[in-house]
Amino acid sequence: MNINPVSILKEHDLKHTKQRVRVLEEIALDSVAISQPDLEKKLGKEIDRVTLYRILNTYQEKGILHRIMDMNGTANYAVCTSSCSEDHHHDEHVHFNCTNCNKIYCLEVEAPRIKMPKGFTAKTVSSIAYGICEKCNAI
Amino acid sequence: MNINPVSILKEHDLKHTKQRVRVLEEIALDSVAISQPDLEKKLGKEIDRVTLYRILNTYQEKGILHRIMDMNGTANYAVCTSSCSEDHHHDEHVHFNCTNCNKIYCLEVEAPRIKMPKGFTAKTVSSIAYGICEKCNAI
DNA sequence: TAGTATATGCAATTAAATTGCATATACTAT
DNA sequence: ATAGTATATGCAATTTAATTGCATATACTA
Ligand SMILES: [Mn+2]
Ligand SMILES: [Mn+2]
Ligand SMILES: [Zn+2]
Ligand SMILES: [Zn+2]
């Protein structure tokens, strides 16, 4: 993913700190989402655990990252591609969670429109497909 | 929901214990899914926390309950309506998570078929719609 | 009814998340 | 450039969640 952490911080009126830049860089490295535990491992003691929590929350609230919960309730983070805002994430694509390697992919597939029963008004829909990813299928 | 805990246990070769019956009864009470924390509160000290964990896992593995993870990574449980088996849950309907009351509904809406990109093979799809439920809309 | 397998409860660990606060750092205004 | 102010960070302490080991209790089988 080709993003510029510094300008993203500016755009969202966030102070430019080396921790924030580092986290965003790390997540943008890969096109697949990274889980919070993996992120912690990668960062090691570069960044305090609590700080990481706070940065991830801020990013998610600001619409810089989106958070995808996997089957086990683990948070996974990916850079928001489209223009997400504080009040609304446009993360309306399907995610794919490989049950073999556990990676989470943001697919280029739009989340399907779903008709709601009377009385229910949906604002967003999250769709996660579980199965085997291209890499694991290739092996 | 009109289920018979005792016969469900028999069907799945699970020993009939009062804790297992109690948990299943409690979850079946309501048509909406119940969160693990709420379940713990409801059961109070009737059942040990660890036992509850084990019962819920067993039920989920056996296909008696299905587990729906909400936005916060909290597990929610609902009785499997259709015939779920150990190897495959037929929980292919859409869930609705009210952002006001937090309840999770199992909708009578089939999960949409989604075309996967080349290389990806999906086994199941989980769709969760977020919004306002009928009750909260009525207020 | 006795014997065996397994479920439960309790205590102890381990892991995850949150909070409070002192200090460091980034930005603003002079 | 500098000083002042607001906020981000790190560390320690809590709180909450989940797991493990083991002795005892309970359900089913023979
Ligand atoms: Mn995504
Ligand atoms: Mn359901
Ligand atoms: Zn894979
Ligand atoms: Zn509601």
PDB file of C-alpha atoms in Angstrom, chain B:
ATOM      1  CA  MET B   1     -37.619 -20.479  21.226  1.00  0.00           C
ATOM      2  CA  ASN B   2     -39.124 -23.848  21.911  1.00  0.00           C
ATOM      3  CA  ILE B   3     -36.395 -26.339  22.497  1.00  0.00           C
ATOM      4  CA  ASN B   4     -35.911 -29.283  24.760  1.00  0.00           C
ATOM      5  CA  PRO B   5     -32.496 -29.121  26.386  1.00  0.00           C
ATOM      6  CA  VAL B   6     -32.609 -32.683  27.629  1.00  0.00           C
ATOM      7  CA  SER B   7     -33.244 -34.221  24.234  1.00  0.00           C
ATOM      8  CA  ILE B   8     -30.701 -31.956  22.601  1.00  0.00           C
ATOM      9  CA  LEU B   9     -28.095 -33.245  25.004  1.00  0.00           C
ATOM     10  CA  LYS B  10     -29.082 -36.822  24.223  1.00  0.00           C
ATOM     11  CA  GLU B  11     -28.901 -36.239  20.498  1.00  0.00           C
ATOM     12  CA  HIS B  12     -25.357 -35.039  20.813  1.00  0.00           C
ATOM     13  CA  ASP B  13     -24.136 -37.644  23.273  1.00  0.00           C
ATOM     14  CA  LEU B  14     -23.599 -35.125  25.980  1.00  0.00           C
ATOM     15  CA  LYS B  15     -24.092 -35.986  29.601  1.00  0.00           C
ATOM     16  CA  HIS B  16     -27.177 -34.572  31.187  1.00  0.00           C
ATOM     17  CA  THR B  17     -26.067 -32.157  33.877  1.00  0.00           C
ATOM     18  CA  LYS B  18     -28.074 -29.434  35.512  1.00  0.00           C
ATOM     19  CA  GLN B  19     -25.505 -26.824  34.470  1.00  0.00           C
ATOM     20  CA  ARG B  20     -25.796 -27.749  30.814  1.00  0.00           C
ATOM     21  CA  VAL B  21     -29.556 -27.726  30.935  1.00  0.00           C
ATOM     22  CA  ARG B  22     -29.581 -24.420  32.729  1.00  0.00           C
ATOM     23  CA  VAL B  23     -27.324 -22.719  30.191  1.00  0.00           C
ATOM     24  CA  LEU B  24     -29.297 -23.971  27.248  1.00  0.00           C
ATOM     25  CA  GLU B  25     -32.591 -22.948  28.825  1.00  0.00           C
ATOM     26  CA  GLU B  26     -31.301 -19.493  29.532  1.00  0.00           C
ATOM     27  CA  ILE B  27     -30.066 -18.948  26.003  1.00  0.00           C
ATOM     28  CA  ALA B  28     -33.232 -20.331  24.459  1.00  0.00           C
ATOM     29  CA  LEU B  29     -35.398 -17.978  26.526  1.00  0.00           C
ATOM     30  CA  ASP B  30     -34.951 -15.146  24.130  1.00  0.00           C
ATOM     31  CA  SER B  31     -34.922 -15.177  20.370  1.00  0.00           C
ATOM     32  CA  VAL B  32     -32.120 -12.669  20.316  1.00  0.00           C
ATOM     33  CA  ALA B  33     -28.593 -13.795  21.010  1.00  0.00           C
ATOM     34  CA  ILE B  34     -27.199 -13.269  24.459  1.00  0.00           C
ATOM     35  CA  SER B  35     -23.717 -12.017  25.161  1.00  0.00           C
ATOM     36  CA  GLN B  36     -21.363 -13.988  27.328  1.00  0.00           C
ATOM     37  CA  PRO B  37     -21.087 -11.192  29.924  1.00  0.00           C
ATOM     38  CA  ASP B  38     -24.893 -10.974  30.138  1.00  0.00           C
ATOM     39  CA  LEU B  39     -25.113 -14.698  30.480  1.00  0.00           C
ATOM     40  CA  GLU B  40     -22.633 -14.610  33.323  1.00  0.00           C
ATOM     41  CA  LYS B  41     -24.667 -11.956  35.059  1.00  0.00           C
ATOM     42  CA  LYS B  42     -27.910 -13.876  34.635  1.00  0.00           C
ATOM     43  CA  LEU B  43     -26.444 -17.070  35.966  1.00  0.00           C
ATOM     44  CA  GLY B  44     -24.765 -15.302  38.821  1.00  0.00           C
ATOM     45  CA  LYS B  45     -23.020 -17.872  40.962  1.00  0.00           C
ATOM     46  CA  GLU B  46     -25.276 -20.714  39.910  1.00  0.00           C
ATOM     47  CA  ILE B  47     -22.572 -21.916  37.593  1.00  0.00           C
ATOM     48  CA  ASP B  48     -18.861 -21.471  37.813  1.00  0.00           C
ATOM     49  CA  ARG B  49     -17.365 -19.144  35.246  1.00  0.00           C
ATOM     50  CA  VAL B  50     -14.951 -21.766  33.988  1.00  0.00           C
ATOM     51  CA  THR B  51     -17.732 -24.290  33.608  1.00  0.00           C
ATOM     52  CA  LEU B  52     -19.697 -21.792  31.577  1.00  0.00           C
ATOM     53  CA  TYR B  53     -16.760 -21.310  29.238  1.00  0.00           C
ATOM     54  CA  ARG B  54     -16.506 -25.032  28.783  1.00  0.00           C
ATOM     55  CA  ILE B  55     -20.198 -25.545  28.210  1.00  0.00           C
ATOM     56  CA  LEU B  56     -20.374 -22.766  25.653  1.00  0.00           C
ATOM     57  CA  ASN B  57     -17.408 -24.158  23.783  1.00  0.00           C
ATOM     58  CA  THR B  58     -18.837 -27.627  23.766  1.00  0.00           C
ATOM     59  CA  TYR B  59     -22.181 -26.389  22.505  1.00  0.00           C
ATOM     60  CA  GLN B  60     -20.589 -24.339  19.791  1.00  0.00           C
ATOM     61  CA  GLU B  61     -18.383 -27.221  18.654  1.00  0.00           C
ATOM     62  CA  LYS B  62     -21.294 -29.620  18.644  1.00  0.00           C
ATOM     63  CA  GLY B  63     -23.419 -27.269  16.614  1.00  0.00           C
ATOM     64  CA  ILE B  64     -25.965 -26.655  19.335  1.00  0.00           C
ATOM     65  CA  LEU B  65     -25.236 -22.973  19.672  1.00  0.00           C
ATOM     66  CA  HIS B  66     -23.711 -20.582  17.302  1.00  0.00           C
ATOM     67  CA  ARG B  67     -21.363 -17.857  18.321  1.00  0.00           C
ATOM     68  CA  ILE B  68     -21.632 -14.406  16.867  1.00  0.00           C
ATOM     69  CA  MET B  69     -18.810 -11.986  17.496  1.00  0.00           C
ATOM     70  CA  ASP B  70     -19.915  -8.422  17.774  1.00  0.00           C
ATOM     71  CA  MET B  71     -18.087  -5.245  16.926  1.00  0.00           C
ATOM     72  CA  ASN B  72     -16.217  -5.314  20.214  1.00  0.00           C
ATOM     73  CA  GLY B  73     -15.075  -8.894  19.978  1.00  0.00           C
ATOM     74  CA  THR B  74     -17.618 -10.031  22.523  1.00  0.00           C
ATOM     75  CA  ALA B  75     -19.084 -13.471  21.996  1.00  0.00           C
ATOM     76  CA  ASN B  76     -22.852 -13.757  21.654  1.00  0.00           C
ATOM     77  CA  TYR B  77     -24.732 -17.014  21.626  1.00  0.00           C
ATOM     78  CA  ALA B  78     -27.935 -18.155  20.024  1.00  0.00           C
ATOM     79  CA  VAL B  79     -29.551 -21.521  19.594  1.00  0.00           C
ATOM     80  CA  CYS B  80     -28.917 -23.031  16.192  1.00  0.00           C
ATOM     81  CA  THR B  81     -32.222 -23.258  14.437  1.00  0.00           C
ATOM     82  CA  SER B  82     -31.442 -25.475  11.524  1.00  0.00           C
ATOM     83  CA  SER B  83     -29.561 -28.693  11.771  1.00  0.00           C
ATOM     84  CA  CYS B  84     -26.012 -27.805  12.528  1.00  0.00           C
ATOM     85  CA  SER B  85     -23.427 -30.506  12.854  1.00  0.00           C
ATOM     86  CA  GLU B  86     -20.035 -30.788  14.435  1.00  0.00           C
ATOM     87  CA  ASP B  87     -18.289 -30.113  11.162  1.00  0.00           C
ATOM     88  CA  HIS B  88     -20.606 -27.536   9.719  1.00  0.00           C
ATOM     89  CA  HIS B  89     -22.782 -24.805  11.065  1.00  0.00           C
ATOM     90  CA  HIS B  90     -25.731 -23.917   8.912  1.00  0.00           C
ATOM     91  CA  ASP B  91     -25.904 -20.499  10.345  1.00  0.00           C
ATOM     92  CA  GLU B  92     -26.086 -18.883   6.979  1.00  0.00           C
ATOM     93  CA  HIS B  93     -28.456 -16.126   7.866  1.00  0.00           C
ATOM     94  CA  VAL B  94     -27.802 -12.468   8.394  1.00  0.00           C
ATOM     95  CA  HIS B  95     -27.363 -11.107  11.881  1.00  0.00           C
ATOM     96  CA  PHE B  96     -28.419  -7.690  12.997  1.00  0.00           C
ATOM     97  CA  ASN B  97     -26.576  -5.868  15.733  1.00  0.00           C
ATOM     98  CA  CYS B  98     -28.452  -2.906  17.154  1.00  0.00           C
ATOM     99  CA  THR B  99     -26.056  -0.090  17.882  1.00  0.00           C
ATOM    100  CA  ASN B 100     -28.495   1.289  20.436  1.00  0.00           C
ATOM    101  CA  CYS B 101     -29.475  -1.656  22.631  1.00  0.00           C
ATOM    102  CA  ASN B 102     -26.626  -3.899  21.471  1.00  0.00           C
ATOM    103  CA  LYS B 103     -28.902  -6.853  20.933  1.00  0.00           C
ATOM    104  CA  ILE B 104     -28.060  -9.290  18.189  1.00  0.00           C
ATOM    105  CA  TYR B 105     -30.900 -10.705  16.130  1.00  0.00           C
ATOM    106  CA  CYS B 106     -30.799 -13.730  13.910  1.00  0.00           C
ATOM    107  CA  LEU B 107     -32.695 -12.503  10.873  1.00  0.00           C
ATOM    108  CA  GLU B 108     -34.735 -14.734   8.632  1.00  0.00           C
ATOM    109  CA  VAL B 109     -32.673 -13.463   5.772  1.00  0.00           C
ATOM    110  CA  GLU B 110     -30.298 -15.774   3.980  1.00  0.00           C
ATOM    111  CA  ALA B 111     -26.707 -14.679   3.802  1.00  0.00           C
ATOM    112  CA  PRO B 112     -26.084 -13.446   0.287  1.00  0.00           C
ATOM    113  CA  ARG B 113     -23.937 -15.428  -2.104  1.00  0.00           C
ATOM    114  CA  ILE B 114     -20.746 -13.575  -2.810  1.00  0.00           C
ATOM    115  CA  LYS B 115     -18.520 -14.202  -5.784  1.00  0.00           C
ATOM    116  CA  MET B 116     -14.948 -14.735  -4.688  1.00  0.00           C
ATOM    117  CA  PRO B 117     -11.877 -13.527  -6.548  1.00  0.00           C
ATOM    118  CA  LYS B 118      -9.832 -16.134  -8.418  1.00  0.00           C
ATOM    119  CA  GLY B 119      -7.974 -18.371  -6.011  1.00  0.00           C
ATOM    120  CA  PHE B 120     -10.160 -17.770  -3.009  1.00  0.00           C
ATOM    121  CA  THR B 121     -12.594 -20.461  -1.965  1.00  0.00           C
ATOM    122  CA  ALA B 122     -15.157 -19.490   0.628  1.00  0.00           C
ATOM    123  CA  LYS B 123     -16.767 -22.062   2.848  1.00  0.00           C
ATOM    124  CA  THR B 124     -19.024 -19.823   4.885  1.00  0.00           C
ATOM    125  CA  VAL B 125     -19.982 -16.196   4.912  1.00  0.00           C
ATOM    126  CA  SER B 126     -20.945 -14.205   7.954  1.00  0.00           C
ATOM    127  CA  SER B 127     -22.929 -11.029   7.460  1.00  0.00           C
ATOM    128  CA  ILE B 128     -23.696  -8.645  10.252  1.00  0.00           C
ATOM    129  CA  ALA B 129     -25.785  -5.577   9.695  1.00  0.00           C
ATOM    130  CA  TYR B 130     -25.389  -2.715  12.143  1.00  0.00           C
ATOM    131  CA  GLY B 131     -28.167  -0.270  12.756  1.00  0.00           C
ATOM    132  CA  ILE B 132     -31.306   0.302  14.787  1.00  0.00           C
ATOM    133  CA  CYS B 133     -33.576  -2.585  15.645  1.00  0.00           C
ATOM    134  CA  GLU B 134     -37.362  -2.624  15.505  1.00  0.00           C
ATOM    135  CA  LYS B 135     -37.786  -2.024  19.222  1.00  0.00           C
ATOM    136  CA  CYS B 136     -35.385   0.875  19.375  1.00  0.00           C
ATOM    137  CA  ASN B 137     -36.911   2.351  16.243  1.00  0.00           C
ATOM    138  CA  ALA B 138     -40.362   2.156  17.830  1.00  0.00           C
ATOM    139  CA  ILE B 139     -39.369   4.278  20.783  1.00  0.00           C
TER     140      ILE B 139
END
